[in-house]
Protein backbone atom coordinates (compact mmCIF):
# COMPACT_ATOMS: atom_id res chain seq x y z
CA UNK A 1 0.00 0.00 0.00
CA UNK A 2 1.17 3.51 -0.84
CA UNK A 3 0.31 6.71 0.98
CA UNK A 4 0.69 10.13 -0.59
CA UNK A 5 0.52 12.90 1.99
CA UNK A 6 0.00 16.48 0.82
CA UNK A 7 1.21 19.15 3.21
CA UNK A 8 0.85 22.88 2.82
CA UNK A 9 -1.08 25.92 3.99
CA UNK A 10 -4.75 26.52 3.24
CA UNK A 11 -4.94 27.60 -0.40
CA UNK A 12 -1.89 25.59 -1.47
CA UNK A 13 -4.08 23.56 -3.82
CA UNK A 14 -4.05 20.33 -1.79
CA UNK A 15 -7.67 19.50 -2.59
CA UNK A 16 -7.34 20.07 -6.33
CA UNK A 17 -4.04 18.20 -6.61
CA UNK A 18 -5.16 15.35 -4.35
CA UNK A 19 -8.20 14.72 -6.53
CA UNK A 20 -6.02 14.58 -9.67
CA UNK A 21 -3.39 12.33 -8.04
CA UNK A 22 -6.04 9.95 -6.76
CA UNK A 23 -7.48 9.73 -10.27
CA UNK A 24 -4.06 9.18 -11.84
CA UNK A 25 -3.15 6.26 -9.57
CA UNK A 26 -6.68 5.11 -8.72
CA UNK A 27 -6.05 5.71 -5.05
CA UNK A 28 -8.66 6.75 -2.53
CA UNK A 29 -8.70 10.52 -1.91
CA UNK A 30 -9.24 11.27 1.76
CA UNK A 31 -9.87 14.91 2.66
CA UNK A 32 -10.53 15.32 6.38
CA UNK A 33 -11.99 18.78 5.64
CA UNK A 34 -14.52 17.30 3.18
CA UNK A 35 -15.39 14.49 5.61
CA UNK A 36 -15.94 16.99 8.42
CA UNK A 37 -18.05 19.28 6.21
CA UNK A 38 -20.23 16.29 5.24
CA UNK A 39 -20.75 15.54 8.94
CA UNK A 40 -21.66 19.15 9.65
CA UNK A 41 -24.09 19.18 6.74
CA UNK A 42 -26.00 16.18 8.02
CA UNK A 43 -25.82 17.26 11.69
CA UNK A 44 -24.17 14.02 12.78
CA UNK A 45 -22.88 13.85 16.39
CA UNK A 46 -19.35 14.42 15.02
CA UNK A 47 -20.57 17.31 12.85
CA UNK A 48 -22.24 19.00 15.82
CA UNK A 49 -19.01 18.80 17.80
CA UNK A 50 -16.81 19.95 14.89
CA UNK A 51 -18.90 22.85 13.58
CA UNK A 52 -17.85 25.52 16.05
CA UNK A 53 -14.12 24.81 15.60
CA UNK A 54 -14.41 24.89 11.81
CA UNK A 55 -16.33 28.13 11.70
CA UNK A 56 -13.54 29.82 13.63
CA UNK A 57 -10.76 28.25 11.57
CA UNK A 58 -9.56 26.23 14.58
CA UNK A 59 -8.48 22.60 14.43
CA UNK A 60 -11.10 20.04 15.40
CA UNK A 61 -9.77 18.02 18.40
CA UNK A 62 -7.37 15.23 17.38
CA UNK A 63 -9.37 12.41 18.95
CA UNK A 64 -12.43 13.18 16.79
CA UNK A 65 -10.45 13.56 13.57
CA UNK A 66 -8.21 10.53 14.23
CA UNK A 67 -11.23 8.25 14.77
CA UNK A 68 -12.94 9.56 11.64
CA UNK A 69 -9.76 9.05 9.61
CA UNK A 70 -9.11 5.55 10.93
CA UNK A 71 -12.56 4.43 9.87
CA UNK A 72 -11.83 5.63 6.34
CA UNK A 73 -8.31 4.13 6.25
CA UNK A 74 -9.69 0.75 7.21
CA UNK A 75 -12.48 0.86 4.66
CA UNK A 76 -12.44 -1.57 1.73
CA UNK A 77 -12.30 1.44 -0.63
CA UNK A 78 -8.56 1.70 0.16
CA UNK A 79 -7.24 -0.42 -2.59
CA UNK A 80 -3.64 0.18 -3.59
CA UNK A 81 -3.28 3.30 -1.57
CA UNK A 82 -4.62 6.70 -0.67
CA UNK A 83 -3.94 10.40 -1.00
CA UNK A 84 -4.31 12.35 2.21
CA UNK A 85 -5.29 16.00 2.04
CA UNK A 86 -5.67 18.07 5.20
CA UNK A 87 -4.23 15.41 7.50
CA UNK A 88 -1.95 15.44 9.46
CA UNK A 89 -2.44 18.98 10.76
CA UNK A 90 -0.13 18.74 13.79
CA UNK A 91 2.66 16.58 15.18
CA UNK A 92 0.34 14.45 17.29
CA UNK A 93 -1.70 13.53 14.17
CA UNK A 94 1.54 12.80 12.27
CA UNK A 95 2.57 10.34 14.98
CA UNK A 96 -0.87 8.72 14.90
CA UNK A 97 -0.55 8.34 11.13
CA UNK A 98 3.02 7.01 11.30
CA UNK A 99 1.82 4.36 13.68
CA UNK A 100 -0.91 3.27 11.28
CA UNK A 101 1.46 3.29 8.29
CA UNK A 102 4.03 1.20 10.15
CA UNK A 103 1.43 -1.35 11.22
CA UNK A 104 0.20 -1.62 7.65
CA UNK A 105 3.61 -1.66 6.08
CA UNK A 106 2.75 1.28 3.87
CA UNK A 107 5.26 3.28 1.88
CA UNK A 108 4.67 6.94 2.32
CA UNK A 109 5.36 9.81 0.05
CA UNK A 110 5.25 13.31 1.51
CA UNK A 111 4.85 16.33 -0.75
CA UNK A 112 4.98 19.85 0.66
CA UNK A 113 3.15 22.39 -1.49
CA UNK A 114 5.18 25.50 -0.80
CA UNK A 115 2.99 28.57 -1.35
CA UNK A 116 3.49 32.33 -0.91
CA UNK A 117 1.14 34.38 1.24
CA UNK A 118 -0.11 36.38 -1.77
CA UNK A 119 -1.03 33.17 -3.59
CA UNK A 120 -2.84 31.84 -0.52
CA UNK A 121 -5.05 34.90 -0.11
CA UNK A 122 -5.78 35.11 -3.83
CA UNK A 123 -6.70 31.43 -4.09
CA UNK A 124 -8.87 31.26 -0.99
CA UNK A 125 -10.86 34.40 -1.69
CA UNK A 126 -11.73 33.27 -5.24
CA UNK A 127 -12.45 29.63 -4.38
CA UNK A 128 -15.90 28.21 -5.02
CA UNK A 129 -17.07 24.66 -4.21
CA UNK A 130 -19.90 22.60 -5.64
CA UNK A 131 -22.42 21.88 -2.90
CA UNK A 132 -23.27 18.60 -4.60
CA UNK A 133 -20.06 16.93 -5.88
CA UNK A 134 -17.43 19.05 -4.02
CA UNK A 135 -15.66 20.01 -7.28
CA UNK A 136 -13.33 22.96 -6.71
CA UNK A 137 -13.33 26.11 -8.87
CA UNK A 138 -11.61 29.47 -8.78
CA UNK A 139 -13.37 32.52 -10.17
CA UNK A 140 -10.22 33.58 -12.01
CA UNK A 141 -7.87 30.58 -12.34
CA UNK A 142 -10.37 27.73 -12.88
CA UNK A 143 -13.63 29.50 -13.64
CA UNK A 144 -16.88 27.56 -14.03
CA UNK A 145 -18.83 28.32 -17.22
CA UNK A 146 -21.57 29.84 -15.08
CA UNK A 147 -20.32 31.41 -11.81
CA UNK A 148 -23.29 29.98 -9.89
CA UNK A 149 -23.37 26.35 -11.07
CA UNK A 150 -21.01 23.38 -11.31
CA UNK A 151 -19.85 22.42 -14.83
CA UNK A 152 -19.79 18.75 -13.89
CA UNK A 153 -23.09 18.12 -12.13
CA UNK A 154 -24.99 21.41 -12.26
CA UNK A 155 -24.94 21.73 -8.44
CA UNK A 156 -25.03 25.16 -6.84
CA UNK A 157 -21.57 26.67 -6.17
CA UNK A 158 -20.84 28.25 -2.80
CA UNK A 159 -18.05 30.01 -0.98
CA UNK A 160 -16.91 28.13 2.13
CA UNK A 161 -17.78 30.20 5.19
CA UNK A 162 -14.19 29.75 6.41
CA UNK A 163 -12.85 31.24 3.13
CA UNK A 164 -14.02 34.71 4.22
CA UNK A 165 -11.33 37.17 5.14
CA UNK A 166 -11.75 37.15 8.96
CA UNK A 167 -11.47 33.36 9.15
CA UNK A 168 -8.67 33.09 6.58
CA UNK A 169 -6.44 35.10 8.91
CA UNK A 170 -7.06 32.75 11.80
CA UNK A 171 -6.58 29.66 9.64
CA UNK A 172 -3.18 30.99 8.63
CA UNK A 173 -2.23 31.63 12.26
CA UNK A 174 -3.35 28.11 13.19
CA UNK A 175 -1.34 26.75 10.26
CA UNK A 176 1.82 28.54 11.37
CA UNK A 177 1.44 27.43 14.98
CA UNK A 178 0.16 23.87 14.57
CA UNK A 179 0.92 22.58 11.09
CA UNK A 180 4.15 24.30 10.02
CA UNK A 181 6.12 22.34 12.69
CA UNK A 182 5.40 19.26 10.56
CA UNK A 183 8.03 20.50 8.11
CA UNK A 184 10.61 19.87 10.81
CA UNK A 185 9.00 16.56 11.82
CA UNK A 186 9.12 15.28 8.22
CA UNK A 187 12.32 17.09 7.19
CA UNK A 188 14.19 13.97 6.10
CA UNK A 189 11.26 12.58 4.16
CA UNK A 190 9.46 15.44 2.45
CA UNK A 191 9.83 16.76 -1.06
CA UNK A 192 9.21 20.47 -1.58
CA UNK A 193 7.15 21.50 -4.62
CA UNK A 194 6.70 25.11 -5.72
CA UNK A 195 2.90 25.44 -5.53
CA UNK A 196 2.67 29.04 -6.75
CA UNK A 197 2.77 27.78 -10.33
CA UNK A 198 -0.21 26.99 -12.48
CA UNK A 199 -2.05 23.83 -11.34
CA UNK A 200 -0.96 21.70 -14.32
CA UNK A 201 2.69 22.59 -13.79
CA UNK A 202 2.44 21.70 -10.10
CA UNK A 203 0.76 18.40 -10.97
CA UNK A 204 3.45 17.58 -13.55
CA UNK A 205 6.19 18.28 -11.01
CA UNK A 206 4.53 16.06 -8.43
CA UNK A 207 4.19 13.23 -10.93
CA UNK A 208 7.85 13.54 -11.89
CA UNK A 209 8.92 13.20 -8.29
CA UNK A 210 6.58 10.29 -7.63
CA UNK A 211 7.54 8.38 -10.76
CA UNK A 212 11.25 8.84 -10.09
CA UNK A 213 11.12 7.53 -6.58
CA UNK A 214 8.18 5.20 -6.67
CA UNK A 215 8.18 3.66 -10.10
CA UNK A 216 6.62 0.55 -8.62
CA UNK A 217 3.37 2.34 -7.82
CA UNK A 218 0.68 0.34 -9.60
CA UNK A 219 -0.91 2.61 -12.20
CA UNK A 220 -4.60 3.00 -12.85
CA UNK A 221 -5.93 2.64 -16.38
P1 LIG B 1 -9.71 22.01 4.97
O1 LIG B 1 -10.86 21.67 4.08
O2 LIG B 1 -8.62 20.99 4.95
O3 LIG B 1 -9.21 23.42 4.78
O4 LIG B 1 -10.29 21.98 6.48
C1 LIG B 1 -11.34 22.83 6.89
C2 LIG B 1 -11.44 22.83 8.40
O5 LIG B 1 -11.72 21.51 8.88
C3 LIG B 1 -10.15 23.22 9.12
O6 LIG B 1 -9.99 24.63 9.23
C4 LIG B 1 -10.35 22.55 10.48
O7 LIG B 1 -11.29 23.27 11.26
C5 LIG B 1 -11.02 21.24 10.08
N1 LIG B 1 -10.01 20.17 9.81
C6 LIG B 1 -9.74 19.58 8.62
N2 LIG B 1 -8.78 18.66 8.74
C7 LIG B 1 -8.43 18.65 10.05
C8 LIG B 1 -7.49 17.93 10.81
N3 LIG B 1 -6.66 17.02 10.25
N4 LIG B 1 -7.39 18.18 12.15
C9 LIG B 1 -8.19 19.09 12.73
N5 LIG B 1 -9.10 19.83 12.07
C10 LIG B 1 -9.22 19.61 10.74
CSV table of C-alpha atoms and ligand atoms in Angstrom, one decimal:
chain,number,residue,atom,x,y,z
A,1,UNK,CA,0.0,0.0,0.0
A,2,UNK,CA,1.2,3.5,-0.8
A,3,UNK,CA,0.3,6.7,1.0
A,4,UNK,CA,0.7,10.1,-0.6
A,5,UNK,CA,0.5,12.9,2.0
A,6,UNK,CA,0.0,16.5,0.8
A,7,UNK,CA,1.2,19.1,3.2
A,8,UNK,CA,0.8,22.9,2.8
A,9,UNK,CA,-1.1,25.9,4.0
A,10,UNK,CA,-4.7,26.5,3.2
A,11,UNK,CA,-4.9,27.6,-0.4
A,12,UNK,CA,-1.9,25.6,-1.5
A,13,UNK,CA,-4.1,23.6,-3.8
A,14,UNK,CA,-4.0,20.3,-1.8
A,15,UNK,CA,-7.7,19.5,-2.6
A,16,UNK,CA,-7.3,20.1,-6.3
A,17,UNK,CA,-4.0,18.2,-6.6
A,18,UNK,CA,-5.2,15.4,-4.3
A,19,UNK,CA,-8.2,14.7,-6.5
A,20,UNK,CA,-6.0,14.6,-9.7
A,21,UNK,CA,-3.4,12.3,-8.0
A,22,UNK,CA,-6.0,10.0,-6.8
A,23,UNK,CA,-7.5,9.7,-10.3
A,24,UNK,CA,-4.1,9.2,-11.8
A,25,UNK,CA,-3.1,6.3,-9.6
A,26,UNK,CA,-6.7,5.1,-8.7
A,27,UNK,CA,-6.0,5.7,-5.1
A,28,UNK,CA,-8.7,6.8,-2.5
A,29,UNK,CA,-8.7,10.5,-1.9
A,30,UNK,CA,-9.2,11.3,1.8
A,31,UNK,CA,-9.9,14.9,2.7
A,32,UNK,CA,-10.5,15.3,6.4
A,33,UNK,CA,-12.0,18.8,5.6
A,34,UNK,CA,-14.5,17.3,3.2
A,35,UNK,CA,-15.4,14.5,5.6
A,36,UNK,CA,-15.9,17.0,8.4
A,37,UNK,CA,-18.1,19.3,6.2
A,38,UNK,CA,-20.2,16.3,5.2
A,39,UNK,CA,-20.7,15.5,8.9
A,40,UNK,CA,-21.7,19.2,9.7
A,41,UNK,CA,-24.1,19.2,6.7
A,42,UNK,CA,-26.0,16.2,8.0
A,43,UNK,CA,-25.8,17.3,11.7
A,44,UNK,CA,-24.2,14.0,12.8
A,45,UNK,CA,-22.9,13.9,16.4
A,46,UNK,CA,-19.4,14.4,15.0
A,47,UNK,CA,-20.6,17.3,12.8
A,48,UNK,CA,-22.2,19.0,15.8
A,49,UNK,CA,-19.0,18.8,17.8
A,50,UNK,CA,-16.8,19.9,14.9
A,51,UNK,CA,-18.9,22.8,13.6
A,52,UNK,CA,-17.9,25.5,16.1
A,53,UNK,CA,-14.1,24.8,15.6
A,54,UNK,CA,-14.4,24.9,11.8
A,55,UNK,CA,-16.3,28.1,11.7
A,56,UNK,CA,-13.5,29.8,13.6
A,57,UNK,CA,-10.8,28.3,11.6
A,58,UNK,CA,-9.6,26.2,14.6
A,59,UNK,CA,-8.5,22.6,14.4
A,60,UNK,CA,-11.1,20.0,15.4
A,61,UNK,CA,-9.8,18.0,18.4
A,62,UNK,CA,-7.4,15.2,17.4
A,63,UNK,CA,-9.4,12.4,19.0
A,64,UNK,CA,-12.4,13.2,16.8
A,65,UNK,CA,-10.4,13.6,13.6
A,66,UNK,CA,-8.2,10.5,14.2
A,67,UNK,CA,-11.2,8.3,14.8
A,68,UNK,CA,-12.9,9.6,11.6
A,69,UNK,CA,-9.8,9.0,9.6
A,70,UNK,CA,-9.1,5.6,10.9
A,71,UNK,CA,-12.6,4.4,9.9
A,72,UNK,CA,-11.8,5.6,6.3
A,73,UNK,CA,-8.3,4.1,6.3
A,74,UNK,CA,-9.7,0.7,7.2
A,75,UNK,CA,-12.5,0.9,4.7
A,76,UNK,CA,-12.4,-1.6,1.7
A,77,UNK,CA,-12.3,1.4,-0.6
A,78,UNK,CA,-8.6,1.7,0.2
A,79,UNK,CA,-7.2,-0.4,-2.6
A,80,UNK,CA,-3.6,0.2,-3.6
A,81,UNK,CA,-3.3,3.3,-1.6
A,82,UNK,CA,-4.6,6.7,-0.7
A,83,UNK,CA,-3.9,10.4,-1.0
A,84,UNK,CA,-4.3,12.3,2.2
A,85,UNK,CA,-5.3,16.0,2.0
A,86,UNK,CA,-5.7,18.1,5.2
A,87,UNK,CA,-4.2,15.4,7.5
A,88,UNK,CA,-2.0,15.4,9.5
A,89,UNK,CA,-2.4,19.0,10.8
A,90,UNK,CA,-0.1,18.7,13.8
A,91,UNK,CA,2.7,16.6,15.2
A,92,UNK,CA,0.3,14.4,17.3
A,93,UNK,CA,-1.7,13.5,14.2
A,94,UNK,CA,1.5,12.8,12.3
A,95,UNK,CA,2.6,10.3,15.0
A,96,UNK,CA,-0.9,8.7,14.9
A,97,UNK,CA,-0.6,8.3,11.1
A,98,UNK,CA,3.0,7.0,11.3
A,99,UNK,CA,1.8,4.4,13.7
A,100,UNK,CA,-0.9,3.3,11.3
A,101,UNK,CA,1.5,3.3,8.3
A,102,UNK,CA,4.0,1.2,10.1
A,103,UNK,CA,1.4,-1.3,11.2
A,104,UNK,CA,0.2,-1.6,7.6
A,105,UNK,CA,3.6,-1.7,6.1
A,106,UNK,CA,2.7,1.3,3.9
A,107,UNK,CA,5.3,3.3,1.9
A,108,UNK,CA,4.7,6.9,2.3
A,109,UNK,CA,5.4,9.8,0.1
A,110,UNK,CA,5.2,13.3,1.5
A,111,UNK,CA,4.9,16.3,-0.8
A,112,UNK,CA,5.0,19.8,0.7
A,113,UNK,CA,3.2,22.4,-1.5
A,114,UNK,CA,5.2,25.5,-0.8
A,115,UNK,CA,3.0,28.6,-1.3
A,116,UNK,CA,3.5,32.3,-0.9
A,117,UNK,CA,1.1,34.4,1.2
A,118,UNK,CA,-0.1,36.4,-1.8
A,119,UNK,CA,-1.0,33.2,-3.6
A,120,UNK,CA,-2.8,31.8,-0.5
A,121,UNK,CA,-5.1,34.9,-0.1
A,122,UNK,CA,-5.8,35.1,-3.8
A,123,UNK,CA,-6.7,31.4,-4.1
A,124,UNK,CA,-8.9,31.3,-1.0
A,125,UNK,CA,-10.9,34.4,-1.7
A,126,UNK,CA,-11.7,33.3,-5.2
A,127,UNK,CA,-12.4,29.6,-4.4
A,128,UNK,CA,-15.9,28.2,-5.0
A,129,UNK,CA,-17.1,24.7,-4.2
A,130,UNK,CA,-19.9,22.6,-5.6
A,131,UNK,CA,-22.4,21.9,-2.9
A,132,UNK,CA,-23.3,18.6,-4.6
A,133,UNK,CA,-20.1,16.9,-5.9
A,134,UNK,CA,-17.4,19.1,-4.0
A,135,UNK,CA,-15.7,20.0,-7.3
A,136,UNK,CA,-13.3,23.0,-6.7
A,137,UNK,CA,-13.3,26.1,-8.9
A,138,UNK,CA,-11.6,29.5,-8.8
A,139,UNK,CA,-13.4,32.5,-10.2
A,140,UNK,CA,-10.2,33.6,-12.0
A,141,UNK,CA,-7.9,30.6,-12.3
A,142,UNK,CA,-10.4,27.7,-12.9
A,143,UNK,CA,-13.6,29.5,-13.6
A,144,UNK,CA,-16.9,27.6,-14.0
A,145,UNK,CA,-18.8,28.3,-17.2
A,146,UNK,CA,-21.6,29.8,-15.1
A,147,UNK,CA,-20.3,31.4,-11.8
A,148,UNK,CA,-23.3,30.0,-9.9
A,149,UNK,CA,-23.4,26.4,-11.1
A,150,UNK,CA,-21.0,23.4,-11.3
A,151,UNK,CA,-19.9,22.4,-14.8
A,152,UNK,CA,-19.8,18.7,-13.9
A,153,UNK,CA,-23.1,18.1,-12.1
A,154,UNK,CA,-25.0,21.4,-12.3
A,155,UNK,CA,-24.9,21.7,-8.4
A,156,UNK,CA,-25.0,25.2,-6.8
A,157,UNK,CA,-21.6,26.7,-6.2
A,158,UNK,CA,-20.8,28.2,-2.8
A,159,UNK,CA,-18.0,30.0,-1.0
A,160,UNK,CA,-16.9,28.1,2.1
A,161,UNK,CA,-17.8,30.2,5.2
A,162,UNK,CA,-14.2,29.8,6.4
A,163,UNK,CA,-12.9,31.2,3.1
A,164,UNK,CA,-14.0,34.7,4.2
A,165,UNK,CA,-11.3,37.2,5.1
A,166,UNK,CA,-11.8,37.1,9.0
A,167,UNK,CA,-11.5,33.4,9.1
A,168,UNK,CA,-8.7,33.1,6.6
A,169,UNK,CA,-6.4,35.1,8.9
A,170,UNK,CA,-7.1,32.7,11.8
A,171,UNK,CA,-6.6,29.7,9.6
A,172,UNK,CA,-3.2,31.0,8.6
A,173,UNK,CA,-2.2,31.6,12.3
A,174,UNK,CA,-3.3,28.1,13.2
A,175,UNK,CA,-1.3,26.7,10.3
A,176,UNK,CA,1.8,28.5,11.4
A,177,UNK,CA,1.4,27.4,15.0
A,178,UNK,CA,0.2,23.9,14.6
A,179,UNK,CA,0.9,22.6,11.1
A,180,UNK,CA,4.2,24.3,10.0
A,181,UNK,CA,6.1,22.3,12.7
A,182,UNK,CA,5.4,19.3,10.6
A,183,UNK,CA,8.0,20.5,8.1
A,184,UNK,CA,10.6,19.9,10.8
A,185,UNK,CA,9.0,16.6,11.8
A,186,UNK,CA,9.1,15.3,8.2
A,187,UNK,CA,12.3,17.1,7.2
A,188,UNK,CA,14.2,14.0,6.1
A,189,UNK,CA,11.3,12.6,4.2
A,190,UNK,CA,9.5,15.4,2.5
A,191,UNK,CA,9.8,16.8,-1.1
A,192,UNK,CA,9.2,20.5,-1.6
A,193,UNK,CA,7.2,21.5,-4.6
A,194,UNK,CA,6.7,25.1,-5.7
A,195,UNK,CA,2.9,25.4,-5.5
A,196,UNK,CA,2.7,29.0,-6.7
A,197,UNK,CA,2.8,27.8,-10.3
A,198,UNK,CA,-0.2,27.0,-12.5
A,199,UNK,CA,-2.0,23.8,-11.3
A,200,UNK,CA,-1.0,21.7,-14.3
A,201,UNK,CA,2.7,22.6,-13.8
A,202,UNK,CA,2.4,21.7,-10.1
A,203,UNK,CA,0.8,18.4,-11.0
A,204,UNK,CA,3.5,17.6,-13.6
A,205,UNK,CA,6.2,18.3,-11.0
A,206,UNK,CA,4.5,16.1,-8.4
A,207,UNK,CA,4.2,13.2,-10.9
A,208,UNK,CA,7.8,13.5,-11.9
A,209,UNK,CA,8.9,13.2,-8.3
A,210,UNK,CA,6.6,10.3,-7.6
A,211,UNK,CA,7.5,8.4,-10.8
A,212,UNK,CA,11.3,8.8,-10.1
A,213,UNK,CA,11.1,7.5,-6.6
A,214,UNK,CA,8.2,5.2,-6.7
A,215,UNK,CA,8.2,3.7,-10.1
A,216,UNK,CA,6.6,0.5,-8.6
A,217,UNK,CA,3.4,2.3,-7.8
A,218,UNK,CA,0.7,0.3,-9.6
A,219,UNK,CA,-0.9,2.6,-12.2
A,220,UNK,CA,-4.6,3.0,-12.8
A,221,UNK,CA,-5.9,2.6,-16.4
B,1,LIG,P1,-9.7,22.0,5.0
B,1,LIG,O1,-10.9,21.7,4.1
B,1,LIG,O2,-8.6,21.0,5.0
B,1,LIG,O3,-9.2,23.4,4.8
B,1,LIG,O4,-10.3,22.0,6.5
B,1,LIG,C1,-11.3,22.8,6.9
B,1,LIG,C2,-11.4,22.8,8.4
B,1,LIG,O5,-11.7,21.5,8.9
B,1,LIG,C3,-10.2,23.2,9.1
B,1,LIG,O6,-10.0,24.6,9.2
B,1,LIG,C4,-10.4,22.6,10.5
B,1,LIG,O7,-11.3,23.3,11.3
B,1,LIG,C5,-11.0,21.2,10.1
B,1,LIG,N1,-10.0,20.2,9.8
B,1,LIG,C6,-9.7,19.6,8.6
B,1,LIG,N2,-8.8,18.7,8.7
B,1,LIG,C7,-8.4,18.7,10.1
B,1,LIG,C8,-7.5,17.9,10.8
B,1,LIG,N3,-6.7,17.0,10.2
B,1,LIG,N4,-7.4,18.2,12.1
B,1,LIG,C9,-8.2,19.1,12.7
B,1,LIG,N5,-9.1,19.8,12.1
B,1,LIG,C10,-9.2,19.6,10.7
